[in-house]
């Protein structure tokens, strides 16, 4: 009863194969049961969701760092109107804004990691980390790509691939709208 669907062609994350998996009336021997008891699969899966969302947030923070580092390096070498792009006020302000966001994101995610290690990372905090860092990641990468000019649109530049790879962060692991619903539920319950 198990079958794998075709490989899906994605906008980004090209090195990661993605396919649908179909389970139609599959029988699993009792000896192969994962976890404590039959019928608790979904509950067990739910318990791991804060961890999955934290992992996505860690990825977003790491990508922001790389995007900023790439952009600092690029704007140092690119000359416009007789001076390095990095010396222009707009570049400096944009980089400063990105650095501020990346620093705040890293501090928050560090705190979430500590909570996870202590076994107290709750659904709502993990949802905050997931939606906010993935949203900020897309924003930071977009600013960084803009500072690359036309080269930023070329896939041979890492920033273009980061742009394509980052977008799914706002969708998978539970969409960011669902993350906000989880947070709101915690506030209004
Ligand atoms: C590359 C990739 C890898 C993936 N990997 C996995 C995986 O390994 N395992 C797995 O199980 N899944 C995986 N997914 C699926 C992913 O988790 C879902 O696509 C995601 O949770 C969104 O669900 P959906 O696609 O059904 O969108 P929908 O639920 O159809 O959402 C469509 C839109 O409606 C909004 N929406 C839906 N419900 C509400 C609501 N109640 N209130 C407000 N807005 C709402 C959503 O936010 C979204 O904007 C993957 C998806 C992708 C793209």
PDB file of C-alpha atoms and ligand atoms in Angstrom:
ATOM      1  CA  UNK A   1       0.000   0.000   0.000  1.00  0.00           C
ATOM      2  CA  UNK A   2       2.967   2.328   0.089  1.00  0.00           C
ATOM      3  CA  UNK A   3       3.915   4.327  -2.950  1.00  0.00           C
ATOM      4  CA  UNK A   4       5.978   7.401  -3.657  1.00  0.00           C
ATOM      5  CA  UNK A   5       4.699  10.151  -5.940  1.00  0.00           C
ATOM      6  CA  UNK A   6       6.818  11.878  -8.581  1.00  0.00           C
ATOM      7  CA  UNK A   7       9.635  14.221  -7.561  1.00  0.00           C
ATOM      8  CA  UNK A   8       8.143  17.691  -7.351  1.00  0.00           C
ATOM      9  CA  UNK A   9       9.915  20.554  -9.108  1.00  0.00           C
ATOM     10  CA  UNK A  10      10.362  23.331  -6.599  1.00  0.00           C
ATOM     11  CA  UNK A  11      11.067  27.053  -6.797  1.00  0.00           C
ATOM     12  CA  UNK A  12      14.097  26.650  -4.529  1.00  0.00           C
ATOM     13  CA  UNK A  13      15.862  24.110  -2.296  1.00  0.00           C
ATOM     14  CA  UNK A  14      16.932  22.227  -5.420  1.00  0.00           C
ATOM     15  CA  UNK A  15      19.356  19.973  -3.551  1.00  0.00           C
ATOM     16  CA  UNK A  16      16.501  18.591  -1.464  1.00  0.00           C
ATOM     17  CA  UNK A  17      14.239  16.046  -3.157  1.00  0.00           C
ATOM     18  CA  UNK A  18      10.556  16.462  -2.314  1.00  0.00           C
ATOM     19  CA  UNK A  19       7.859  13.925  -3.156  1.00  0.00           C
ATOM     20  CA  UNK A  20       4.463  12.942  -1.809  1.00  0.00           C
ATOM     21  CA  UNK A  21       4.297   9.630   0.072  1.00  0.00           C
ATOM     22  CA  UNK A  22       1.047   7.649  -0.127  1.00  0.00           C
ATOM     23  CA  UNK A  23      -0.010   5.087   2.467  1.00  0.00           C
ATOM     24  CA  UNK A  24      -3.149   3.231   1.332  1.00  0.00           C
ATOM     25  CA  UNK A  25      -4.199   0.524   3.801  1.00  0.00           C
ATOM     26  CA  UNK A  26      -0.606  -0.193   4.814  1.00  0.00           C
ATOM     27  CA  UNK A  27      -0.302  -2.786   7.591  1.00  0.00           C
ATOM     28  CA  UNK A  28       2.523  -2.300  10.090  1.00  0.00           C
ATOM     29  CA  UNK A  29       3.636  -5.294  12.212  1.00  0.00           C
ATOM     30  CA  UNK A  30       3.170  -4.686  15.952  1.00  0.00           C
ATOM     31  CA  UNK A  31       6.922  -5.173  16.426  1.00  0.00           C
ATOM     32  CA  UNK A  32       7.531  -2.092  14.248  1.00  0.00           C
ATOM     33  CA  UNK A  33       5.360   0.235  16.328  1.00  0.00           C
ATOM     34  CA  UNK A  34       7.071   3.553  17.040  1.00  0.00           C
ATOM     35  CA  UNK A  35       6.361   5.167  20.409  1.00  0.00           C
ATOM     36  CA  UNK A  36       4.335   3.890  23.330  1.00  0.00           C
ATOM     37  CA  UNK A  37       0.905   2.833  22.064  1.00  0.00           C
ATOM     38  CA  UNK A  38      -1.154   2.309  18.925  1.00  0.00           C
ATOM     39  CA  UNK A  39      -3.336   5.250  17.884  1.00  0.00           C
ATOM     40  CA  UNK A  40      -1.075   7.888  19.435  1.00  0.00           C
ATOM     41  CA  UNK A  41       0.922   8.686  16.295  1.00  0.00           C
ATOM     42  CA  UNK A  42      -0.571  12.111  15.707  1.00  0.00           C
ATOM     43  CA  UNK A  43      -0.177  13.134  19.354  1.00  0.00           C
ATOM     44  CA  UNK A  44       3.454  12.028  19.294  1.00  0.00           C
ATOM     45  CA  UNK A  45       4.041  13.931  16.075  1.00  0.00           C
ATOM     46  CA  UNK A  46       2.417  17.051  17.589  1.00  0.00           C
ATOM     47  CA  UNK A  47       4.804  16.897  20.532  1.00  0.00           C
ATOM     48  CA  UNK A  48       7.722  17.324  18.147  1.00  0.00           C
ATOM     49  CA  UNK A  49       6.281  20.365  16.367  1.00  0.00           C
ATOM     50  CA  UNK A  50       7.952  23.043  18.567  1.00  0.00           C
ATOM     51  CA  UNK A  51      11.297  21.366  17.829  1.00  0.00           C
ATOM     52  CA  UNK A  52      10.621  21.306  14.080  1.00  0.00           C
ATOM     53  CA  UNK A  53       9.644  24.993  14.150  1.00  0.00           C
ATOM     54  CA  UNK A  54      12.736  25.865  16.138  1.00  0.00           C
ATOM     55  CA  UNK A  55      14.879  24.088  13.513  1.00  0.00           C
ATOM     56  CA  UNK A  56      13.282  26.217  10.800  1.00  0.00           C
ATOM     57  CA  UNK A  57      13.996  29.350  12.856  1.00  0.00           C
ATOM     58  CA  UNK A  58      17.640  28.303  13.314  1.00  0.00           C
ATOM     59  CA  UNK A  59      17.909  27.922   9.529  1.00  0.00           C
ATOM     60  CA  UNK A  60      16.384  31.372   9.012  1.00  0.00           C
ATOM     61  CA  UNK A  61      18.835  33.004  11.439  1.00  0.00           C
ATOM     62  CA  UNK A  62      21.807  31.274   9.783  1.00  0.00           C
ATOM     63  CA  UNK A  63      20.631  32.350   6.331  1.00  0.00           C
ATOM     64  CA  UNK A  64      20.224  35.971   7.407  1.00  0.00           C
ATOM     65  CA  UNK A  65      23.804  35.946   8.669  1.00  0.00           C
ATOM     66  CA  UNK A  66      25.102  34.514   5.395  1.00  0.00           C
ATOM     67  CA  UNK A  67      23.058  36.964   3.294  1.00  0.00           C
ATOM     68  CA  UNK A  68      24.452  39.941   5.206  1.00  0.00           C
ATOM     69  CA  UNK A  69      28.046  38.640   5.064  1.00  0.00           C
ATOM     70  CA  UNK A  70      27.728  38.044   1.312  1.00  0.00           C
ATOM     71  CA  UNK A  71      26.343  41.531   0.826  1.00  0.00           C
ATOM     72  CA  UNK A  72      29.014  43.273   2.866  1.00  0.00           C
ATOM     73  CA  UNK A  73      31.658  41.464   0.803  1.00  0.00           C
ATOM     74  CA  UNK A  74      29.936  42.270  -2.500  1.00  0.00           C
ATOM     75  CA  UNK A  75      29.287  45.954  -1.784  1.00  0.00           C
ATOM     76  CA  UNK A  76      32.925  46.432  -0.746  1.00  0.00           C
ATOM     77  CA  UNK A  77      34.095  45.377  -4.210  1.00  0.00           C
ATOM     78  CA  UNK A  78      31.369  46.951  -6.376  1.00  0.00           C
ATOM     79  CA  UNK A  79      32.272  50.473  -7.501  1.00  0.00           C
ATOM     80  CA  UNK A  80      29.437  52.895  -8.318  1.00  0.00           C
ATOM     81  CA  UNK A  81      29.870  56.564  -9.207  1.00  0.00           C
ATOM     82  CA  UNK A  82      33.554  56.333  -8.389  1.00  0.00           C
ATOM     83  CA  UNK A  83      33.251  54.846  -4.926  1.00  0.00           C
ATOM     84  CA  UNK A  84      32.609  51.466  -3.301  1.00  0.00           C
ATOM     85  CA  UNK A  85      28.880  50.749  -2.969  1.00  0.00           C
ATOM     86  CA  UNK A  86      29.380  50.079   0.732  1.00  0.00           C
ATOM     87  CA  UNK A  87      30.360  53.728   1.305  1.00  0.00           C
ATOM     88  CA  UNK A  88      26.967  55.027   0.153  1.00  0.00           C
ATOM     89  CA  UNK A  89      24.591  56.030   2.907  1.00  0.00           C
ATOM     90  CA  UNK A  90      21.671  53.958   1.620  1.00  0.00           C
ATOM     91  CA  UNK A  91      23.848  50.825   1.604  1.00  0.00           C
ATOM     92  CA  UNK A  92      25.100  51.521   5.118  1.00  0.00           C
ATOM     93  CA  UNK A  93      21.581  52.169   6.446  1.00  0.00           C
ATOM     94  CA  UNK A  94      20.171  49.025   4.787  1.00  0.00           C
ATOM     95  CA  UNK A  95      23.021  46.895   6.097  1.00  0.00           C
ATOM     96  CA  UNK A  96      22.566  48.384   9.569  1.00  0.00           C
ATOM     97  CA  UNK A  97      18.840  47.570   9.491  1.00  0.00           C
ATOM     98  CA  UNK A  98      19.526  43.990   8.362  1.00  0.00           C
ATOM     99  CA  UNK A  99      22.200  43.539  11.026  1.00  0.00           C
ATOM    100  CA  UNK A 100      19.815  44.774  13.721  1.00  0.00           C
ATOM    101  CA  UNK A 101      17.091  42.339  12.676  1.00  0.00           C
ATOM    102  CA  UNK A 102      19.571  39.440  12.403  1.00  0.00           C
ATOM    103  CA  UNK A 103      20.956  40.181  15.868  1.00  0.00           C
ATOM    104  CA  UNK A 104      17.521  40.337  17.505  1.00  0.00           C
ATOM    105  CA  UNK A 105      16.494  37.127  15.709  1.00  0.00           C
ATOM    106  CA  UNK A 106      19.646  35.308  16.837  1.00  0.00           C
ATOM    107  CA  UNK A 107      19.148  36.362  20.482  1.00  0.00           C
ATOM    108  CA  UNK A 108      15.521  35.228  20.494  1.00  0.00           C
ATOM    109  CA  UNK A 109      16.336  31.913  18.835  1.00  0.00           C
ATOM    110  CA  UNK A 110      19.226  31.356  21.273  1.00  0.00           C
ATOM    111  CA  UNK A 111      16.702  31.756  24.085  1.00  0.00           C
ATOM    112  CA  UNK A 112      14.364  29.263  22.367  1.00  0.00           C
ATOM    113  CA  UNK A 113      17.239  26.761  22.065  1.00  0.00           C
ATOM    114  CA  UNK A 114      17.902  27.088  25.799  1.00  0.00           C
ATOM    115  CA  UNK A 115      14.211  26.482  26.483  1.00  0.00           C
ATOM    116  CA  UNK A 116      14.200  23.472  24.144  1.00  0.00           C
ATOM    117  CA  UNK A 117      17.216  21.983  25.940  1.00  0.00           C
ATOM    118  CA  UNK A 118      15.430  22.503  29.259  1.00  0.00           C
ATOM    119  CA  UNK A 119      12.297  20.827  27.843  1.00  0.00           C
ATOM    120  CA  UNK A 120      10.129  23.940  28.268  1.00  0.00           C
ATOM    121  CA  UNK A 121       9.825  25.339  24.729  1.00  0.00           C
ATOM    122  CA  UNK A 122       6.070  25.863  24.400  1.00  0.00           C
ATOM    123  CA  UNK A 123       3.959  25.827  21.214  1.00  0.00           C
ATOM    124  CA  UNK A 124       3.342  29.558  21.245  1.00  0.00           C
ATOM    125  CA  UNK A 125       6.989  30.631  21.656  1.00  0.00           C
ATOM    126  CA  UNK A 126       8.117  28.171  18.971  1.00  0.00           C
ATOM    127  CA  UNK A 127       5.415  29.571  16.666  1.00  0.00           C
ATOM    128  CA  UNK A 128       6.680  33.121  17.322  1.00  0.00           C
ATOM    129  CA  UNK A 129      10.240  32.061  16.468  1.00  0.00           C
ATOM    130  CA  UNK A 130       9.131  30.275  13.301  1.00  0.00           C
ATOM    131  CA  UNK A 131       6.907  32.982  11.773  1.00  0.00           C
ATOM    132  CA  UNK A 132       8.991  35.982  12.725  1.00  0.00           C
ATOM    133  CA  UNK A 133      12.406  34.671  11.709  1.00  0.00           C
ATOM    134  CA  UNK A 134      11.178  33.275   8.384  1.00  0.00           C
ATOM    135  CA  UNK A 135       9.394  36.564   7.623  1.00  0.00           C
ATOM    136  CA  UNK A 136      12.498  38.568   8.570  1.00  0.00           C
ATOM    137  CA  UNK A 137      14.728  36.194   6.603  1.00  0.00           C
ATOM    138  CA  UNK A 138      12.782  36.908   3.402  1.00  0.00           C
ATOM    139  CA  UNK A 139      12.892  40.644   4.153  1.00  0.00           C
ATOM    140  CA  UNK A 140      16.640  40.707   4.870  1.00  0.00           C
ATOM    141  CA  UNK A 141      17.478  38.604   1.803  1.00  0.00           C
ATOM    142  CA  UNK A 142      15.333  40.867  -0.376  1.00  0.00           C
ATOM    143  CA  UNK A 143      17.221  43.967   0.844  1.00  0.00           C
ATOM    144  CA  UNK A 144      20.557  42.197   0.342  1.00  0.00           C
ATOM    145  CA  UNK A 145      19.577  41.058  -3.152  1.00  0.00           C
ATOM    146  CA  UNK A 146      18.634  44.645  -4.038  1.00  0.00           C
ATOM    147  CA  UNK A 147      22.137  45.774  -3.055  1.00  0.00           C
ATOM    148  CA  UNK A 148      23.560  43.260  -5.546  1.00  0.00           C
ATOM    149  CA  UNK A 149      21.734  44.995  -8.403  1.00  0.00           C
ATOM    150  CA  UNK A 150      21.282  42.846 -11.532  1.00  0.00           C
ATOM    151  CA  UNK A 151      23.768  40.268 -10.311  1.00  0.00           C
ATOM    152  CA  UNK A 152      21.379  39.587  -7.444  1.00  0.00           C
ATOM    153  CA  UNK A 153      18.914  38.111  -9.927  1.00  0.00           C
ATOM    154  CA  UNK A 154      21.471  35.683 -11.345  1.00  0.00           C
ATOM    155  CA  UNK A 155      21.473  32.201  -9.853  1.00  0.00           C
ATOM    156  CA  UNK A 156      25.269  32.056  -9.958  1.00  0.00           C
ATOM    157  CA  UNK A 157      25.215  34.511  -7.042  1.00  0.00           C
ATOM    158  CA  UNK A 158      24.410  32.876  -3.668  1.00  0.00           C
ATOM    159  CA  UNK A 159      21.997  35.673  -2.772  1.00  0.00           C
ATOM    160  CA  UNK A 160      19.671  34.704  -5.662  1.00  0.00           C
ATOM    161  CA  UNK A 161      19.581  31.084  -4.509  1.00  0.00           C
ATOM    162  CA  UNK A 162      18.979  32.203  -0.918  1.00  0.00           C
ATOM    163  CA  UNK A 163      16.023  34.277  -2.141  1.00  0.00           C
ATOM    164  CA  UNK A 164      14.463  31.229  -3.812  1.00  0.00           C
ATOM    165  CA  UNK A 165      15.311  28.854  -0.953  1.00  0.00           C
ATOM    166  CA  UNK A 166      14.007  31.092   1.838  1.00  0.00           C
ATOM    167  CA  UNK A 167      10.467  31.580   0.533  1.00  0.00           C
ATOM    168  CA  UNK A 168       9.188  28.194   1.630  1.00  0.00           C
ATOM    169  CA  UNK A 169      10.118  29.009   5.241  1.00  0.00           C
ATOM    170  CA  UNK A 170       6.918  31.047   5.491  1.00  0.00           C
ATOM    171  CA  UNK A 171       4.894  28.045   4.269  1.00  0.00           C
ATOM    172  CA  UNK A 172       6.223  24.752   5.594  1.00  0.00           C
ATOM    173  CA  UNK A 173       6.358  23.560   9.174  1.00  0.00           C
ATOM    174  CA  UNK A 174       2.859  25.060   9.402  1.00  0.00           C
ATOM    175  CA  UNK A 175       2.197  28.279   7.476  1.00  0.00           C
ATOM    176  CA  UNK A 176       2.952  31.575   9.196  1.00  0.00           C
ATOM    177  CA  UNK A 177      -0.763  32.348   9.358  1.00  0.00           C
ATOM    178  CA  UNK A 178      -1.260  29.142  11.333  1.00  0.00           C
ATOM    179  CA  UNK A 179       1.639  30.168  13.623  1.00  0.00           C
ATOM    180  CA  UNK A 180      -0.181  33.422  14.381  1.00  0.00           C
ATOM    181  CA  UNK A 181      -3.389  31.487  15.029  1.00  0.00           C
ATOM    182  CA  UNK A 182      -1.529  29.317  17.570  1.00  0.00           C
ATOM    183  CA  UNK A 183      -0.143  32.408  19.329  1.00  0.00           C
ATOM    184  CA  UNK A 184      -3.554  34.100  19.338  1.00  0.00           C
ATOM    185  CA  UNK A 185      -5.200  30.948  20.711  1.00  0.00           C
ATOM    186  CA  UNK A 186      -2.740  30.984  23.608  1.00  0.00           C
ATOM    187  CA  UNK A 187      -3.648  34.616  24.299  1.00  0.00           C
ATOM    188  CA  UNK A 188      -7.417  34.239  24.115  1.00  0.00           C
ATOM    189  CA  UNK A 189      -8.018  30.763  25.591  1.00  0.00           C
TER     190      UNK A 189
HETATM  191  C1  LIG B   1       9.125  22.127   0.087  1.00  0.00           C
HETATM  192  C2  LIG B   1       8.073  21.615   1.008  1.00  0.00           C
HETATM  193  C3  LIG B   1       8.384  20.607   1.892  1.00  0.00           C
HETATM  194  C4  LIG B   1       7.423  20.107   2.761  1.00  0.00           C
HETATM  195  N1  LIG B   1       7.773  19.116   3.597  1.00  0.00           N
HETATM  196  C5  LIG B   1       6.824  18.548   4.366  1.00  0.00           C
HETATM  197  C6  LIG B   1       7.139  17.435   5.200  1.00  0.00           C
HETATM  198  O1  LIG B   1       8.282  16.995   5.257  1.00  0.00           O
HETATM  199  N2  LIG B   1       6.152  16.870   5.930  1.00  0.00           N
HETATM  200  C7  LIG B   1       4.879  17.340   5.893  1.00  0.00           C
HETATM  201  O2  LIG B   1       4.010  16.790   6.570  1.00  0.00           O
HETATM  202  N3  LIG B   1       4.560  18.414   5.136  1.00  0.00           N
HETATM  203  C8  LIG B   1       5.490  19.014   4.369  1.00  0.00           C
HETATM  204  N4  LIG B   1       5.157  20.079   3.579  1.00  0.00           N
HETATM  205  C9  LIG B   1       3.764  20.568   3.596  1.00  0.00           C
HETATM  206  C10 LIG B   1       3.638  21.891   4.344  1.00  0.00           C
HETATM  207  O3  LIG B   1       3.764  21.702   5.740  1.00  0.00           O
HETATM  208  C11 LIG B   1       2.290  22.539   3.961  1.00  0.00           C
HETATM  209  O4  LIG B   1       2.379  22.920   2.597  1.00  0.00           O
HETATM  210  C12 LIG B   1       1.963  23.743   4.836  1.00  0.00           C
HETATM  211  O5  LIG B   1       1.707  23.356   6.170  1.00  0.00           O
HETATM  212  C13 LIG B   1       0.757  24.528   4.319  1.00  0.00           C
HETATM  213  O6  LIG B   1      -0.330  23.668   4.144  1.00  0.00           O
HETATM  214  P1  LIG B   1      -1.057  23.591   2.738  1.00  0.00           P
HETATM  215  O7  LIG B   1      -0.046  23.469   1.659  1.00  0.00           O
HETATM  216  O8  LIG B   1      -2.118  22.552   2.853  1.00  0.00           O
HETATM  217  O9  LIG B   1      -1.711  25.032   2.560  1.00  0.00           O
HETATM  218  P2  LIG B   1      -3.199  25.459   2.892  1.00  0.00           P
HETATM  219  O10 LIG B   1      -3.583  24.951   4.242  1.00  0.00           O
HETATM  220  O11 LIG B   1      -4.076  25.135   1.723  1.00  0.00           O
HETATM  221  O12 LIG B   1      -3.015  27.033   2.991  1.00  0.00           O
HETATM  222  C14 LIG B   1      -3.243  27.960   1.918  1.00  0.00           C
HETATM  223  C15 LIG B   1      -3.258  29.353   2.528  1.00  0.00           C
HETATM  224  O13 LIG B   1      -4.364  29.442   3.430  1.00  0.00           O
HETATM  225  C16 LIG B   1      -3.920  29.865   4.689  1.00  0.00           C
HETATM  226  N5  LIG B   1      -4.699  29.234   5.757  1.00  0.00           N
HETATM  227  C17 LIG B   1      -4.969  27.906   5.908  1.00  0.00           C
HETATM  228  N6  LIG B   1      -5.679  27.711   7.035  1.00  0.00           N
HETATM  229  C18 LIG B   1      -5.866  28.925   7.585  1.00  0.00           C
HETATM  230  C19 LIG B   1      -6.521  29.385   8.776  1.00  0.00           C
HETATM  231  N7  LIG B   1      -7.111  28.537   9.641  1.00  0.00           N
HETATM  232  N8  LIG B   1      -6.498  30.710   9.052  1.00  0.00           N
HETATM  233  C20 LIG B   1      -5.908  31.570   8.199  1.00  0.00           C
HETATM  234  N9  LIG B   1      -5.263  31.200   7.066  1.00  0.00           N
HETATM  235  C21 LIG B   1      -5.252  29.904   6.782  1.00  0.00           C
HETATM  236  C22 LIG B   1      -2.461  29.419   4.767  1.00  0.00           C
HETATM  237  O14 LIG B   1      -1.747  30.170   5.719  1.00  0.00           O
HETATM  238  C23 LIG B   1      -2.006  29.677   3.343  1.00  0.00           C
HETATM  239  O15 LIG B   1      -1.649  31.021   3.195  1.00  0.00           O
HETATM  240  C24 LIG B   1       6.108  20.619   2.727  1.00  0.00           C
HETATM  241  C25 LIG B   1       5.784  21.658   1.844  1.00  0.00           C
HETATM  242  C26 LIG B   1       6.749  22.151   0.987  1.00  0.00           C
HETATM  243  C27 LIG B   1       6.384  23.276   0.042  1.00  0.00           C
END
